[in-house]
PDB file of C-alpha atoms in Angstrom:
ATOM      1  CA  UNK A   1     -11.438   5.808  14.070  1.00 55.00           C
ATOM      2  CA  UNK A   2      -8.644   4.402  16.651  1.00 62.00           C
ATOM      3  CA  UNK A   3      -8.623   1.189  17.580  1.00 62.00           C
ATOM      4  CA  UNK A   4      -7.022   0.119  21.108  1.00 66.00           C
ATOM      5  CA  UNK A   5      -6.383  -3.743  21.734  1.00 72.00           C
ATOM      6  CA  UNK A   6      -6.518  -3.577  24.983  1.00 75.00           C
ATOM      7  CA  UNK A   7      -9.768  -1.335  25.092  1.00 76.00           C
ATOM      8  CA  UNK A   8     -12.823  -3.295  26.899  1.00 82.00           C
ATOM      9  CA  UNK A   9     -15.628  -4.301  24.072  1.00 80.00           C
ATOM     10  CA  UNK A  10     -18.322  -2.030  26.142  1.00 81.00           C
ATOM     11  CA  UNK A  11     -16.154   1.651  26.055  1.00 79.00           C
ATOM     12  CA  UNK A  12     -15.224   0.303  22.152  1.00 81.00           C
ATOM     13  CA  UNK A  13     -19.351  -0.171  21.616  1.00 83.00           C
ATOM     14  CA  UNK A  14     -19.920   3.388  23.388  1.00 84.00           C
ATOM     15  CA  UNK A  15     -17.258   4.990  21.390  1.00 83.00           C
ATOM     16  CA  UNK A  16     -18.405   3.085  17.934  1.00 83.00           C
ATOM     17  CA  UNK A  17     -21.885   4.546  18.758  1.00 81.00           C
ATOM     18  CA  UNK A  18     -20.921   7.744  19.139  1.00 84.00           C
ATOM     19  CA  UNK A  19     -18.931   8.403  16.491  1.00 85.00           C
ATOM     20  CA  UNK A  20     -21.431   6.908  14.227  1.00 80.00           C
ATOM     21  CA  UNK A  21     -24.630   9.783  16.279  1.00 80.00           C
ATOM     22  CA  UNK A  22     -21.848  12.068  15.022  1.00 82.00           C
ATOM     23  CA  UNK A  23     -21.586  11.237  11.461  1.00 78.00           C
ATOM     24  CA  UNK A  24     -25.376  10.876  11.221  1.00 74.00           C
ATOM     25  CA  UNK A  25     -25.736  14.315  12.541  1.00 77.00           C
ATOM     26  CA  UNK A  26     -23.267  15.815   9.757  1.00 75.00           C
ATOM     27  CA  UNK A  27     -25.301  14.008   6.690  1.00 70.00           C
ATOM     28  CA  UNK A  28     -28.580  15.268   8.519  1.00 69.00           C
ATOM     29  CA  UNK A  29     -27.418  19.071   9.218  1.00 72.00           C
ATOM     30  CA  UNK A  30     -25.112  19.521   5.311  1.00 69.00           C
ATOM     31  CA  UNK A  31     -26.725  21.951   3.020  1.00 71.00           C
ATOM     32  CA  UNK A  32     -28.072  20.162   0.071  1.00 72.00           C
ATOM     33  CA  UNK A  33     -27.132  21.528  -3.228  1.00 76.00           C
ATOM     34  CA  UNK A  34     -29.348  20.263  -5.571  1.00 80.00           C
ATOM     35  CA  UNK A  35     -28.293  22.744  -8.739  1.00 87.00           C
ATOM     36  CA  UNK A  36     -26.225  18.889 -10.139  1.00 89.00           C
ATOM     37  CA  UNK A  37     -29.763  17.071  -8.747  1.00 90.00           C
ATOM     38  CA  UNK A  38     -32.024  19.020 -11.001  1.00 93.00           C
ATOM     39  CA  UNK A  39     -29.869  18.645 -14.125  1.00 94.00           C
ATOM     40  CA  UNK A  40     -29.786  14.863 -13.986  1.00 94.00           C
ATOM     41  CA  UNK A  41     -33.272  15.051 -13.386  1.00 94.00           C
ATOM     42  CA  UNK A  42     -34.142  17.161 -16.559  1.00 95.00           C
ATOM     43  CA  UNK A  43     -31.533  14.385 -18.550  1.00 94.00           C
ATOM     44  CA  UNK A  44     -33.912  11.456 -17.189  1.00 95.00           C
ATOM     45  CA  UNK A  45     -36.518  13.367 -17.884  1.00 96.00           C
ATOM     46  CA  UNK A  46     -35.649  14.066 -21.811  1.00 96.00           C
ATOM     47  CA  UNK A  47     -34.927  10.681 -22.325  1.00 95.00           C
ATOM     48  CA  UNK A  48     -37.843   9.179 -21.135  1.00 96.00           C
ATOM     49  CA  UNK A  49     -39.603  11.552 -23.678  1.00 96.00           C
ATOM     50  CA  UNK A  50     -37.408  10.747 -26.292  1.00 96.00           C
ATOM     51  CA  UNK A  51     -38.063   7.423 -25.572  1.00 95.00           C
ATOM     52  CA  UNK A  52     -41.998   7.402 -25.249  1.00 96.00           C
ATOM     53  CA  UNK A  53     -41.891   9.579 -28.660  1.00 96.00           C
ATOM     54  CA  UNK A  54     -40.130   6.973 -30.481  1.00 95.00           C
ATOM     55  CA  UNK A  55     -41.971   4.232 -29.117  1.00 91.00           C
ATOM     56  CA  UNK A  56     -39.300   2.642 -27.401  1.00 94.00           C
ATOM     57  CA  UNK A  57     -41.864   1.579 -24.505  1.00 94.00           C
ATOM     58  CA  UNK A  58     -40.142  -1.491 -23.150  1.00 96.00           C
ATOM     59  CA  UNK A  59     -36.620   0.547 -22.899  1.00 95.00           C
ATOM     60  CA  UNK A  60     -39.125   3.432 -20.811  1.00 95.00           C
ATOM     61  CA  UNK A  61     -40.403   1.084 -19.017  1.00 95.00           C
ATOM     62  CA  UNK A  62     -36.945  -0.518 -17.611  1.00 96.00           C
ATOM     63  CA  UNK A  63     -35.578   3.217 -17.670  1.00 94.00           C
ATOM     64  CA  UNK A  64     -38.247   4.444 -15.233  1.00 95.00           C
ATOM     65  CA  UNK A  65     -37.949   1.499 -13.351  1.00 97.00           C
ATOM     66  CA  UNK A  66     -34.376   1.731 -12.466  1.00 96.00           C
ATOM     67  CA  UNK A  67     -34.762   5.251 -11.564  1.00 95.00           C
ATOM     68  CA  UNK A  68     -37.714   4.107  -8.820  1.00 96.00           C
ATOM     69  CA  UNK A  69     -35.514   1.398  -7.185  1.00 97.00           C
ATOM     70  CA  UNK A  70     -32.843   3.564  -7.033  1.00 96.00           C
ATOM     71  CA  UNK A  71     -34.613   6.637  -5.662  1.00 96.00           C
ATOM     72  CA  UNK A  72     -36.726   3.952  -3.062  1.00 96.00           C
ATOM     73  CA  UNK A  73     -33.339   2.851  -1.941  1.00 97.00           C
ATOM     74  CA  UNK A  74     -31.830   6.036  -1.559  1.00 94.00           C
ATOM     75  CA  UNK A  75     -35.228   6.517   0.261  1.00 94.00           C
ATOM     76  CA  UNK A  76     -35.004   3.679   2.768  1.00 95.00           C
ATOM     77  CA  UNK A  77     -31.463   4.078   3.275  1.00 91.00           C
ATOM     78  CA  UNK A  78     -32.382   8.123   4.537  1.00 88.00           C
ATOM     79  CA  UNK A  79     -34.820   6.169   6.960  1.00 89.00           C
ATOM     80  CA  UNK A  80     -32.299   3.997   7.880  1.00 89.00           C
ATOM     81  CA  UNK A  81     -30.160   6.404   9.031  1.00 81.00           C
ATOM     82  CA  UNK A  82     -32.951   7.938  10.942  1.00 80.00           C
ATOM     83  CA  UNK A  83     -33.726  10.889   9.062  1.00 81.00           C
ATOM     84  CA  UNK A  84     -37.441  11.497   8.555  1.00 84.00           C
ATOM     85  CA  UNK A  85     -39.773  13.911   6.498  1.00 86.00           C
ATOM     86  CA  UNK A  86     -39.079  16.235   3.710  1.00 86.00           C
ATOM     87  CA  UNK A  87     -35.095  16.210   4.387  1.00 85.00           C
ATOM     88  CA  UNK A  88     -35.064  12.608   3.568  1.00 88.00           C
ATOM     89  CA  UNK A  89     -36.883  13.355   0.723  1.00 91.00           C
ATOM     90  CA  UNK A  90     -34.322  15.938  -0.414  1.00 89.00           C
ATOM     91  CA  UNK A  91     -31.065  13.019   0.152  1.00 89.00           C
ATOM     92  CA  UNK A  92     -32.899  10.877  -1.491  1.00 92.00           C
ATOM     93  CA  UNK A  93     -33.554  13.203  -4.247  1.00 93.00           C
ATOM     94  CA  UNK A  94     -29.660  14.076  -4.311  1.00 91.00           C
ATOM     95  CA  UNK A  95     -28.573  10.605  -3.992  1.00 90.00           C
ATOM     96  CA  UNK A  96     -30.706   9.486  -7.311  1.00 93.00           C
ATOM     97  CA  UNK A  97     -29.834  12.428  -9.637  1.00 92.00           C
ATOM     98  CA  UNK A  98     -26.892  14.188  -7.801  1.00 89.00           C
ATOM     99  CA  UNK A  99     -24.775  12.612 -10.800  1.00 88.00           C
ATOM    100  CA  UNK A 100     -25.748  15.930 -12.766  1.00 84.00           C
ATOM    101  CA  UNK A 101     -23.490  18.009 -10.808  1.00 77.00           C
ATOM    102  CA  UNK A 102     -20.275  16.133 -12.592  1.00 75.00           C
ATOM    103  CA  UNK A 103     -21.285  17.273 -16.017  1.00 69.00           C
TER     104      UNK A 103
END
């Protein structure tokens, strides 16, 4: 991103725009790998039964919650960014669990 003092505020806007269409474009085209996505979904997943068989209920409850917000935020933040359908789905998926692929 270059920034020119003495560039007018309407070619800056037009410019700002455009490179932000162009970055929005990259996230919406980049393959997905979800390999890291679907581990730290199975780790949610076995402690949430670990939990619920030990009768830990509240710590499933605030557990499950967290994982909701944070996979309706990653959710609304795909819509945001004007990506629709079963793609947004798939970021959103990435963006919740994705933390799988450092183990």
């Amino acid at each position: 991103m270059n920034f020119d003092e003495n560039e007018p505020q309407s070619v800056r806007e037009e410019r700002l725009a455009a490179e932000r269409a162009q970055g929005r474009e990259a996230r919406r085209n980049a393959p997905l790998d979800s390999k890291g996505a679907h581990f730290g979904a199975a780790v949610v997943s076995t402690a949430q039964v670990l939990l619920a068989w030990n009768g830990k209920l509240v710590a499933l409850g605030i557990v499950s919650a967290a994982f909701v917000l944070w996979f309706s935020a990653a959710l609304a933040w795909a819509y945001a960014d004007k990506d629709h359908g079963r793609h947004a789905l798939q970021r959103a998926y990435h963006i919740t669990f994705g933390w799988g692929g450092a183990f």
